[in-house]
Amino acid sequence: MTSTADSANPESTTTVLRRTAEYRPRRSLSTWLIGRPLPTADAPHQTIGKAVGLAVFASDALSSTAYASQEILGVLIAAGTVALGIAFPISLAIVGLLVIVTLSYEQTIHAYPGGGGAYIVARDNLGELPAQIAGAALLTDYILTVAVSISSGVAQLSSAYPSLFPYRVHLAVGLVFVIMIGNLRGVKESGAAFAIPSYFFVVMMILTVVVGLVRFLLGSLGTVVDPPAIEIGHAFQAVTTFLVLHAFANGTTALTGVEAISNGIPAFKEPRSRNAGITLIWMAAILACLFLGITFLAGQIRAIPSEQETIVSQLARTVFAGRGPLYLATIAGTTIILVMAANTSFAGFPRLSALQAGDGFLPRQLTYRGSRLVYSRGIVVLALIASALIVLFRARVTALIPLYAIGVFLSFTLAQAGMARRWWKIGHLAEGKEVKERGSTLRYGRGWQRKMLINGFGAVCTLLVMLVFAVTKFRDGAWIVVFLTPALVFVFFRIHYHYREVAARLSLEHYGPPPRTARQRVIMPISGVHRGTVAALRYARSLSDDVTAVHVSLDPAEAEKVQQKWQMWGEGIRLVILDSPFRLWIEPLLGFIEELLEQRQPNETLTIVVPQFVPRRWWHNLLHTQAALLLRLALLFRPSVVVTDVPYQLEDAEPGGRGARSG
Amino acid sequence: MTSTADSANPESTTTVLRRTAEYRPRRSLSTWLIGRPLPTADAPHQTIGKAVGLAVFASDALSSTAYASQEILGVLIAAGTVALGIAFPISLAIVGLLVIVTLSYEQTIHAYPGGGGAYIVARDNLGELPAQIAGAALLTDYILTVAVSISSGVAQLSSAYPSLFPYRVHLAVGLVFVIMIGNLRGVKESGAAFAIPSYFFVVMMILTVVVGLVRFLLGSLGTVVDPPAIEIGHAFQAVTTFLVLHAFANGTTALTGVEAISNGIPAFKEPRSRNAGITLIWMAAILACLFLGITFLAGQIRAIPSEQETIVSQLARTVFAGRGPLYLATIAGTTIILVMAANTSFAGFPRLSALQAGDGFLPRQLTYRGSRLVYSRGIVVLALIASALIVLFRARVTALIPLYAIGVFLSFTLAQAGMARRWWKIGHLAEGKEVKERGSTLRYGRGWQRKMLINGFGAVCTLLVMLVFAVTKFRDGAWIVVFLTPALVFVFFRIHYHYREVAARLSLEHYGPPPRTARQRVIMPISGVHRGTVAALRYARSLSDDVTAVHVSLDPAEAEKVQQKWQMWGEGIRLVILDSPFRLWIEPLLGFIEELLEQRQPNETLTIVVPQFVPRRWWHNLLHTQAALLLRLALLFRPSVVVTDVPYQLEDAEPGGRGARSG
């Protein structure tokens, strides 16, 4: 350490020295994996334009075209192949919903130029409880996005290479791990690295849809050659309202990821809100076209929803007449965009959990930034939970989907309701008056009624979809989310309560200056008399003149030896030998300490000095009883007692003594 | 604590107080499971007669009749059912070996009236290395006895009740657990509880054999009805020397447990050696008769060795004409004796490991006696390893047997070789002279040449059997033991080296009185300023006038707050703020400490006082960074530094302070 900046405060007598610690973080396996640590000053401040922004933030939303059509068809197939025909009208309804949600979010983007996720909007406008509900929904949703996207990406791969099918769980978990490492390194969202694969996917999908439509118009499209077998156990059921709603609910997964841009506005070039808004509309347009196109063509080629081969794969090989280079490029693009969609969650989850932790609703450790300036703990937590889900659901997209969209639509609803409430507040402000809230500034503006209506309508629509989803998919797994979300919210509030309580109890407000410690009594438990004991004794005597050594005797012969040696080496210090009839070690000692505490004078502190022997190899600890550790644990909850280990290392001498000579 | 016996030593000024700690061990799940703790004074000193002694110590040896014949037949079946005929001659050879081993051990019993297991005999006569080899072999053998006996017991059960077959691993592990609990309670070896089931087994087996022989002589025995299928995959092989030796080696498992009496001589009534010797001979006689009888009859009834039904079961239901009460009584007796054989190991393993630990070749913790005066750690270790083996080998006796007998015969060989060496030493003593060894006293006696010959012959025979076993069963699993035993011996010596080294380095011999600690410097790392910090500061100031507070700053805003608060609450104590550019917390602190250590004067000790916040619920720790713990771990190996945590409990006040007023 070199640079020392002396800044003795003139107001008080306290000397405060401030300096920068000069250390190099050590090289280790983790620096090799995730790169050398970055100083805090290196935090990035780049911004991106609309084209790159579309690529960065749209991957999650666009990737859902890879499975949304399939999820609709998967429900309808229960009523036989004829029922697949109603998939297209359902898609039209979903696109209608997409338009509403997009308009709603476009308004949010302009209202919260600092980034307005559902959590912030709900917190500022609806209160703590709705905010935590939104937080729980979003965190769940981020986790599920990773599980669903990666599983779907692996499903694309195994459609092209069926021999990979048995290994899809391994592949999926492996991919999660790779993305985790990448994010721990700090993959910058704002990178052209994202643009190429995203646009590659978009181009390939548009090509597939356009070629497909052209061949359909020319009448040369035909149907899928050798489609997968229909996976249905029971007899075909009728086309009921429930079935249609069920298919609709499944298809709304197409909307997942639409909110991503509203979280990431600060990353855009100025004028930020305008650029972000335009990007959002572009994204929605592409999403709508691809989704409609895929659903329409899938119906025409009579694609069969199946776990063995995805709809995208069936469509691509029909359109491109076989598994040629164009087919493979489409599959590759789809796989990559799905993996990148998972990556979006790896940006969102740690940021949101850090936000919630900062507000005291999650463990505070989540706010620490790791060696690469990212919220590493959040990243690792996300990877672990998502991997667990993948393993639990055997990487089956259809099994994961029922858990998925509830959280998304719950957060949509809360965000839009919050926005509606915000417009109402704005409408009731005096003109020219400004109110600063935590996430944005309120300022009266005209047309608030219209904006409130748009957001309010969005909130109602997404709420309805959420209810449809919860009801139609309840038995398939949606119940998990229905019960999990309140449980999470409960835990968040428990954590919050704990932090508030600790802060109150540790607070120095209205706290008188505490009395000084007048006197120290020192107790030194010894198991034998050796160099370590002698070193600890010397330390104990430097603390106080009132030192008592205590030997708990399990074996009379041993006690005799200790007593003899103590008379030689004990420096005249009092020794108490406690015979322990039940061969317990810690209980008699605790009893003795308790007895001393009862006789204690005010302002007297009892310090237990434990000679602790430190072996040279960690495994040597297995060969010694960890007395100091056990005693520390036993006394942790006892007030007015301080435990001090005096370590005695085998290589070197005792503390304060001979070690100095070699140094 | 009440009775205090003041015994101030007149020779020195040191006061030594001695008293008996008056505490009642707490009730807990473990006292419920294993009974209330026993005081050391309750150690049992009962002795037993020959009849009970036979029951107590013979269960291991006699129980091997339950599987030895089967293991011979299991090898021979590879050459077809005709080859089963040579099982009887092989049994005769094994009985010859039994006679030799019995005579050898009879001599050992008289030489070591204090108990002369292979470990003690080898240690006193052959040296440390052979003793540790014997120790390794015996410990392995004890573990395998548990695994084999319990597995075989469960096999008997599932022969009678085939529906239990799929649950044999669960049953076996459950039984090990029950026996472990029993031994932790302190099942006394010397109990009539042992006599009843042992004699029940002996009576049932003798009845089976006698009835079988009578029916054979009357010509009404017949063959097994509905025998199990022959489990052989490949074509029948020829009867080779290898096959015969293989079968012989398998059959020698009948000898396991013969050494048990020589370990337990102190338990016998006086004249101990005579009583123990007679018991040994009785045991060998019964073992020989049962083993020969079973093998002979198994051949006559054309019993088929099988995992599905044991030979004993086939024999019993043929002799008693069906699964009637006599059949069930035989199976029950066999199962019980096998479980009791495992129990013998639970007496032997902890005792031997305590012996080896006392000699410094195993972790010293194994010498501590638990709340019920038994070596509880040894008991638990044995149960865990044996259970692991049972799970690993799916409770299959035939799979475990190849690992089994090598250890037994290795210990036989070492014990007998040690005895031979002992006779040689005795033969070269002057008459009337006595030499005291650790386990026995050497005194010239006539006939030492004959005795040496008997033990020497025993050693050679058992060595040969061991080699035959190692070669013939090498591929089946004996290789595990061949490699494991030297590895264990190596570990034993490493442990021994560690203990010797520690003792030498801690020794106070030639150790001058160490210099006093002249001065304390205190460093107090703080993350914030709150009541806990203030309490710790007060403690730190009671240690020394030279106190420095250190705040590692990850966040400038936070540092500013700490600085301001410190000027109010820091009592004028110097504060150092270390800016940490890489957001690491412990490294800058260690660097700072290192710097101070370099400037350290001789006889100055550096004490790190860490305010440690103790939450009320253990899970609350997840919500706080464990700074004190991390720092302690990092500084554990650093000489001349002492770490003191000053705990701050939420309920109560700070150490030495307000807590006193409420107490």
CSV table of C-alpha atoms in Angstrom, one decimal, chain B residues 71-300:
chain,number,residue,atom,x,y,z
B,71,GLU,CA,-19.6,-71.2,-0.6
B,72,ILE,CA,-17.8,-74.5,-1.4
B,73,LEU,CA,-20.8,-75.8,-3.4
B,74,GLY,CA,-21.1,-72.4,-5.1
B,75,VAL,CA,-17.7,-72.8,-6.7
B,76,LEU,CA,-18.0,-76.5,-7.5
B,77,ILE,CA,-21.3,-76.0,-9.3
B,78,ALA,CA,-19.3,-74.4,-12.2
B,79,ALA,CA,-18.2,-77.9,-13.0
B,80,GLY,CA,-21.7,-79.2,-12.9
B,81,THR,CA,-23.8,-81.0,-10.2
B,82,VAL,CA,-21.5,-84.1,-10.3
B,83,ALA,CA,-18.6,-82.0,-9.0
B,84,LEU,CA,-20.6,-81.2,-5.9
B,85,GLY,CA,-19.5,-84.7,-4.6
B,86,ILE,CA,-16.0,-83.5,-3.9
B,87,ALA,CA,-17.3,-80.9,-1.4
B,88,PHE,CA,-17.1,-83.4,1.5
B,89,PRO,CA,-13.4,-84.3,1.0
B,90,ILE,CA,-12.7,-80.5,0.8
B,91,SER,CA,-14.6,-80.1,4.1
B,92,LEU,CA,-12.4,-82.7,5.7
B,93,ALA,CA,-9.3,-80.8,4.7
B,94,ILE,CA,-10.8,-77.6,6.2
B,95,VAL,CA,-11.5,-79.4,9.4
B,96,GLY,CA,-7.9,-80.5,9.5
B,97,LEU,CA,-6.9,-76.9,9.2
B,98,LEU,CA,-9.4,-76.0,12.0
B,99,VAL,CA,-7.6,-78.5,14.3
B,100,ILE,CA,-4.3,-76.8,13.7
B,101,VAL,CA,-5.6,-73.3,14.2
B,102,THR,CA,-7.4,-74.4,17.4
B,103,LEU,CA,-4.3,-75.9,18.9
B,104,SER,CA,-2.3,-72.8,18.0
B,105,TYR,CA,-4.8,-70.5,19.6
B,106,GLU,CA,-5.1,-72.7,22.6
B,107,GLN,CA,-1.5,-72.0,23.2
B,108,THR,CA,-2.0,-68.2,22.7
B,109,ILE,CA,-4.7,-68.2,25.3
B,110,HIS,CA,-2.4,-69.6,27.9
B,111,ALA,CA,0.4,-67.2,26.9
B,112,TYR,CA,-1.7,-64.1,26.9
B,113,PRO,CA,-4.2,-64.3,29.8
B,114,GLY,CA,-4.8,-60.6,29.5
B,115,GLY,CA,-6.2,-61.1,25.9
B,116,GLY,CA,-4.0,-61.8,23.0
B,117,GLY,CA,-5.4,-60.8,19.7
B,118,ALA,CA,-3.2,-60.9,16.6
B,119,TYR,CA,-2.5,-57.2,17.1
B,120,ILE,CA,-1.0,-57.6,20.6
B,121,VAL,CA,0.9,-60.8,19.8
B,122,ALA,CA,2.4,-59.3,16.6
B,123,ARG,CA,3.2,-56.0,18.4
B,124,ASP,CA,5.0,-57.7,21.2
B,125,ASN,CA,6.9,-60.3,19.2
B,126,LEU,CA,7.2,-59.1,15.6
B,127,GLY,CA,7.4,-55.4,15.8
B,128,GLU,CA,5.3,-52.3,14.8
B,129,LEU,CA,5.0,-53.1,11.1
B,130,PRO,CA,3.6,-56.6,11.4
B,131,ALA,CA,1.4,-55.3,14.3
B,132,GLN,CA,-0.1,-52.7,12.0
B,133,ILE,CA,-0.6,-55.2,9.2
B,134,ALA,CA,-2.4,-57.4,11.7
B,135,GLY,CA,-4.4,-54.4,12.8
B,136,ALA,CA,-5.4,-53.5,9.2
B,137,ALA,CA,-6.3,-57.1,8.5
B,138,LEU,CA,-8.4,-57.4,11.6
B,139,LEU,CA,-10.3,-54.1,11.2
B,140,THR,CA,-11.1,-55.1,7.6
B,141,ASP,CA,-12.2,-58.5,8.8
B,142,TYR,CA,-14.5,-57.0,11.5
B,143,ILE,CA,-16.1,-54.8,8.9
B,144,LEU,CA,-16.6,-57.7,6.5
B,145,THR,CA,-17.9,-60.0,9.3
B,146,VAL,CA,-20.7,-57.5,9.8
B,147,ALA,CA,-21.5,-57.2,6.1
B,148,VAL,CA,-21.3,-60.9,5.4
B,149,SER,CA,-23.1,-62.1,8.5
B,150,ILE,CA,-25.9,-59.7,8.2
B,151,SER,CA,-26.3,-60.3,4.4
B,152,SER,CA,-26.3,-64.0,5.1
B,153,GLY,CA,-28.8,-63.6,7.9
B,154,VAL,CA,-31.1,-61.7,5.5
B,155,ALA,CA,-30.5,-64.4,2.9
B,156,GLN,CA,-31.8,-67.0,5.4
B,157,LEU,CA,-34.9,-64.9,6.0
B,158,SER,CA,-35.6,-64.4,2.3
B,159,SER,CA,-35.2,-68.1,1.8
B,160,ALA,CA,-38.1,-68.7,4.2
B,161,TYR,CA,-40.1,-65.7,2.9
B,162,PRO,CA,-39.1,-65.2,-0.7
B,163,SER,CA,-41.2,-62.0,-0.9
B,164,LEU,CA,-38.6,-60.3,1.2
B,165,PHE,CA,-35.9,-60.9,-1.5
B,166,PRO,CA,-36.2,-57.5,-3.2
B,167,TYR,CA,-35.8,-55.7,0.2
B,168,ARG,CA,-32.7,-57.5,1.4
B,169,VAL,CA,-30.4,-54.4,1.1
B,170,HIS,CA,-32.9,-52.4,3.2
B,171,LEU,CA,-33.3,-55.1,5.7
B,172,ALA,CA,-29.6,-55.6,6.0
B,173,VAL,CA,-28.8,-52.0,6.5
B,174,GLY,CA,-31.7,-51.7,9.0
B,175,LEU,CA,-30.3,-54.6,11.0
B,176,VAL,CA,-26.9,-53.0,11.1
B,177,PHE,CA,-28.5,-49.9,12.4
B,178,VAL,CA,-30.4,-51.8,15.1
B,179,ILE,CA,-27.2,-53.6,16.2
B,180,MET,CA,-25.3,-50.3,16.2
B,181,ILE,CA,-28.0,-48.8,18.5
B,182,GLY,CA,-27.8,-51.8,20.7
B,183,ASN,CA,-24.0,-51.5,21.0
B,184,LEU,CA,-24.2,-47.8,21.7
B,185,ARG,CA,-26.5,-48.6,24.6
B,186,GLY,CA,-23.7,-50.9,25.7
B,187,VAL,CA,-25.0,-54.4,25.1
B,188,LYS,CA,-22.9,-56.3,27.6
B,189,GLU,CA,-21.0,-59.2,26.0
B,190,SER,CA,-21.3,-61.0,29.3
B,191,GLY,CA,-25.0,-61.5,29.2
B,192,ALA,CA,-27.3,-64.5,29.4
B,193,ALA,CA,-29.2,-62.7,26.6
B,194,PHE,CA,-26.5,-64.3,24.3
B,195,ALA,CA,-26.7,-67.7,25.7
B,196,ILE,CA,-30.3,-68.5,24.7
B,197,PRO,CA,-30.2,-67.8,21.0
B,198,SER,CA,-26.8,-69.3,20.6
B,199,TYR,CA,-27.8,-72.6,22.2
B,200,PHE,CA,-31.1,-72.5,20.4
B,201,PHE,CA,-29.1,-72.3,17.1
B,202,VAL,CA,-26.7,-75.1,18.1
B,203,VAL,CA,-29.6,-77.3,19.2
B,204,MET,CA,-31.6,-76.7,16.0
B,205,MET,CA,-28.5,-77.4,13.8
B,206,ILE,CA,-27.5,-80.5,15.7
B,207,LEU,CA,-31.2,-81.7,15.4
B,208,THR,CA,-31.2,-81.0,11.7
B,209,VAL,CA,-27.9,-82.8,11.1
B,210,VAL,CA,-28.9,-85.8,13.4
B,211,VAL,CA,-32.4,-86.2,12.0
B,212,GLY,CA,-30.9,-85.9,8.5
B,213,LEU,CA,-28.3,-88.6,9.2
B,214,VAL,CA,-30.8,-90.9,10.7
B,215,ARG,CA,-33.2,-90.5,7.8
B,216,PHE,CA,-30.2,-91.0,5.5
B,217,LEU,CA,-29.3,-94.2,7.2
B,218,LEU,CA,-32.9,-95.3,7.0
B,219,GLY,CA,-32.9,-94.4,3.4
B,220,SER,CA,-35.9,-92.1,3.7
B,221,LEU,CA,-34.0,-88.8,3.2
B,222,GLY,CA,-34.6,-88.3,-0.5
B,223,THR,CA,-33.6,-85.1,-2.4
B,224,VAL,CA,-34.6,-81.5,-2.3
B,225,VAL,CA,-38.1,-80.9,-3.6
B,226,ASP,CA,-38.3,-78.1,-6.2
B,227,PRO,CA,-34.6,-77.0,-5.8
B,228,PRO,CA,-33.6,-73.5,-7.0
B,229,ALA,CA,-32.5,-73.1,-10.6
B,230,ILE,CA,-28.8,-73.5,-11.3
B,231,GLU,CA,-27.4,-70.0,-11.7
B,232,ILE,CA,-24.6,-70.5,-14.2
B,233,GLY,CA,-24.2,-68.5,-17.3
B,234,HIS,CA,-21.5,-70.3,-19.3
B,235,ALA,CA,-20.9,-73.9,-20.1
B,236,PHE,CA,-19.7,-76.2,-17.4
B,237,GLN,CA,-16.0,-76.2,-16.8
B,238,ALA,CA,-13.7,-79.2,-15.9
B,239,VAL,CA,-12.8,-80.0,-12.3
B,240,THR,CA,-9.3,-78.4,-12.3
B,241,THR,CA,-6.8,-78.1,-9.4
B,242,PHE,CA,-7.7,-74.4,-9.4
B,243,LEU,CA,-11.3,-75.1,-9.0
B,244,VAL,CA,-10.7,-77.4,-6.1
B,245,LEU,CA,-8.4,-74.9,-4.4
B,246,HIS,CA,-10.9,-72.2,-5.1
B,247,ALA,CA,-13.6,-74.2,-3.4
B,248,PHE,CA,-11.3,-75.0,-0.5
B,249,ALA,CA,-10.4,-71.3,-0.1
B,250,ASN,CA,-14.1,-70.4,0.0
B,251,GLY,CA,-14.8,-73.1,2.6
B,252,THR,CA,-12.1,-71.8,4.9
B,253,THR,CA,-14.5,-69.0,5.8
B,254,ALA,CA,-15.8,-71.7,8.3
B,255,LEU,CA,-12.7,-70.8,10.4
B,256,THR,CA,-13.6,-67.1,10.8
B,257,GLY,CA,-14.3,-66.2,14.3
B,258,VAL,CA,-12.2,-68.9,15.9
B,259,GLU,CA,-9.9,-66.2,17.2
B,260,ALA,CA,-12.7,-64.4,19.1
B,261,ILE,CA,-12.1,-66.3,22.4
B,262,SER,CA,-8.4,-65.3,22.5
B,263,ASN,CA,-9.4,-61.6,22.5
B,264,GLY,CA,-11.9,-62.0,25.3
B,265,ILE,CA,-10.0,-64.0,27.9
B,266,PRO,CA,-10.4,-61.3,30.6
B,267,ALA,CA,-14.1,-61.9,30.5
B,268,PHE,CA,-13.8,-65.5,31.8
B,269,LYS,CA,-13.9,-66.7,35.4
B,270,GLU,CA,-10.6,-67.8,37.0
B,271,PRO,CA,-8.8,-69.9,36.1
B,272,ARG,CA,-9.3,-67.7,33.0
B,273,SER,CA,-6.9,-69.3,30.5
B,274,ARG,CA,-8.0,-72.8,31.4
B,275,ASN,CA,-11.7,-71.9,31.1
B,276,ALA,CA,-11.1,-70.1,27.9
B,277,GLY,CA,-9.0,-72.9,26.4
B,278,ILE,CA,-11.6,-75.5,27.2
B,279,THR,CA,-14.3,-73.3,25.7
B,280,LEU,CA,-12.2,-72.9,22.5
B,281,ILE,CA,-11.9,-76.7,22.1
B,282,TRP,CA,-15.6,-77.2,22.6
B,283,MET,CA,-16.4,-74.6,20.1
B,284,ALA,CA,-14.0,-76.1,17.5
B,285,ALA,CA,-15.6,-79.5,18.1
B,286,ILE,CA,-19.1,-78.3,17.6
B,287,LEU,CA,-18.1,-76.3,14.5
B,288,ALA,CA,-16.3,-79.3,12.9
B,289,CYS,CA,-19.3,-81.6,13.5
B,290,LEU,CA,-21.9,-79.1,12.2
B,291,PHE,CA,-19.8,-78.2,9.2
B,292,LEU,CA,-19.1,-81.7,8.2
B,293,GLY,CA,-22.6,-82.8,8.8
B,294,ILE,CA,-24.1,-80.0,6.7
B,295,THR,CA,-21.7,-80.5,3.8
B,296,PHE,CA,-22.3,-84.2,3.8
B,297,LEU,CA,-26.1,-84.0,3.9
B,298,ALA,CA,-26.2,-81.2,1.3
B,299,GLY,CA,-24.5,-83.6,-1.1
B,300,GLN,CA,-26.9,-86.3,-0.3
